[in-house]
CSV table of C-alpha atoms in Angstrom, one decimal:
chain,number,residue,atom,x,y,z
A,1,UNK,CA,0.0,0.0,0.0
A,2,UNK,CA,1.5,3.4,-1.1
A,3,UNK,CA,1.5,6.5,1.2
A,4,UNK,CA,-1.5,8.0,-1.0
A,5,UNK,CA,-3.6,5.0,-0.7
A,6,UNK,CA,-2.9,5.0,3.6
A,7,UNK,CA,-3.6,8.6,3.5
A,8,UNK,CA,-6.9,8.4,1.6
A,9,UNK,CA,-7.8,5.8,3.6
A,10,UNK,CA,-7.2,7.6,6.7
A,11,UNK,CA,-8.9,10.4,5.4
A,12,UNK,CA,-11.8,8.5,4.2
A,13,UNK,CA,-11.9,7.0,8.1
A,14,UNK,CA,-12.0,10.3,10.1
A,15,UNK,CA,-14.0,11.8,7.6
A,16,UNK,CA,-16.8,8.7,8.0
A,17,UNK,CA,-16.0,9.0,11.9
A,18,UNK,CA,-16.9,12.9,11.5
A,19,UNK,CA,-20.0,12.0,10.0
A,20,UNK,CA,-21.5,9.0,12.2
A,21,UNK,CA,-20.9,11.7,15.2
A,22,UNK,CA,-23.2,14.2,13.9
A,23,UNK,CA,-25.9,11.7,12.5
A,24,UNK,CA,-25.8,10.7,16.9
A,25,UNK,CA,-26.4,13.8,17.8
A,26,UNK,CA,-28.8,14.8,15.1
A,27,UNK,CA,-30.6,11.9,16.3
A,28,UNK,CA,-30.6,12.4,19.7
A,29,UNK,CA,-31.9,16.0,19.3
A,30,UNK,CA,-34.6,14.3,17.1
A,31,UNK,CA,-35.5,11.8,19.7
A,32,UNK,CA,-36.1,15.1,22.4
A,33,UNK,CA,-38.1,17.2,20.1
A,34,UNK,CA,-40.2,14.3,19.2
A,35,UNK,CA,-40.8,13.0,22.5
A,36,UNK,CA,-41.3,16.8,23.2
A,37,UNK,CA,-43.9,17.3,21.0
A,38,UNK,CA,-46.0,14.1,21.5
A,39,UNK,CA,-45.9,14.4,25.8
A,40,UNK,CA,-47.0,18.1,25.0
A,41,UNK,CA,-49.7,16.9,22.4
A,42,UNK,CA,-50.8,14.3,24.9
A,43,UNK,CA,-51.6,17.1,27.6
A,44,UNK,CA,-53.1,19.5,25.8
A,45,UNK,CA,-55.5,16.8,24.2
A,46,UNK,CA,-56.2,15.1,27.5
A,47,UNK,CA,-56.6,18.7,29.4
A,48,UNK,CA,-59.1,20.5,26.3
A,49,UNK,CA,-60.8,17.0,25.8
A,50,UNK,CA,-61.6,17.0,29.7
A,51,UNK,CA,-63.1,20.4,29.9
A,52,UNK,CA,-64.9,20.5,26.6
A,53,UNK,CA,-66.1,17.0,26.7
A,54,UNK,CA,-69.5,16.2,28.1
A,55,UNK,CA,-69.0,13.6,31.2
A,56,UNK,CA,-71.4,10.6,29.1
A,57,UNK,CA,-68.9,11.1,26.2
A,58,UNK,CA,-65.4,11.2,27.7
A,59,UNK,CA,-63.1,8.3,26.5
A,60,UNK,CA,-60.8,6.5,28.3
A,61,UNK,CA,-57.7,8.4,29.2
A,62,UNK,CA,-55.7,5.0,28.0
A,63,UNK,CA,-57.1,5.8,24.7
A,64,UNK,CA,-54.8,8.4,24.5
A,65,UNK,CA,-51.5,6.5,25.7
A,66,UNK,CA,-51.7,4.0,23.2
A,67,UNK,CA,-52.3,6.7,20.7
A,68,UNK,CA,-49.3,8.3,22.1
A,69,UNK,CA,-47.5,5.0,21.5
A,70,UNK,CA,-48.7,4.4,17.8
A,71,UNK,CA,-47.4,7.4,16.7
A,72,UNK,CA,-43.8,5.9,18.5
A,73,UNK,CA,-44.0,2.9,16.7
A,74,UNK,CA,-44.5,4.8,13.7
A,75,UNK,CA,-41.7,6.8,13.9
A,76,UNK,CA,-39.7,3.9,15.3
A,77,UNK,CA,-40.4,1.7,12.4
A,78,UNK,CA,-39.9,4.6,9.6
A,79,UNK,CA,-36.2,5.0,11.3
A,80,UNK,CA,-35.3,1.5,11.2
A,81,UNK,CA,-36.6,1.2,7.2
A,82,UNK,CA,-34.8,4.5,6.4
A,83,UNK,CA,-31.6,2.8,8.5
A,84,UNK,CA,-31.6,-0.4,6.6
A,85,UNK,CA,-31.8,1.1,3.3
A,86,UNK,CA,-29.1,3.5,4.1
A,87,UNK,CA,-26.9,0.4,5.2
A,88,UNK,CA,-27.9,-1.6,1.9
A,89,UNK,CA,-26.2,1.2,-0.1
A,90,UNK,CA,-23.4,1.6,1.9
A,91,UNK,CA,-23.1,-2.0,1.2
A,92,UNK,CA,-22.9,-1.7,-2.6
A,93,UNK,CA,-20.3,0.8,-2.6
């Protein structure tokens, strides 16, 4: 192996190791906001629902955590297709 080839290839290693950091980050700051949004969602629902809501009519408050937790799984299972495509074409390269 030549000193270009070992330097590209460092490069081409820091630069992927650059890259995997940020997409953890980016991540993890996704993760917050959306958990963010659907606990603030779930209040705001429960608490307007409650008031506005005639008593005969209200709905199980558990109606609204498994709601909660479709929209997760959602979200959970749009990441993992997105992340198993992503890996497939890394793959090919």
């Amino acid at each position: 192996m030549s000193d270009k080839d070992a330097l590209l290839e460092s490069n081409l290693t820091s630069l992927y190791s650059t890259l995997t950091k940020k997409e953890g980050i980016l991540f993890k700051l996704y993760v917050i906001a959306v958990t963010i949004f659907l606990w603030t969602g779930y209040t705001l629902m429960v608490s307007y629902t409650r008031q506005m809501t005639p008593k005969d009519e209200l709905y199980s408050s558990s109606t609204v955590v498994f709601s909660s937790e479709c929209a997760k799984l959602l979200i959970t299972l749009f990441y993992v297709y997105a992340g198993s495509e992503t890996l497939q074409k890394g793959n090919e390269v």
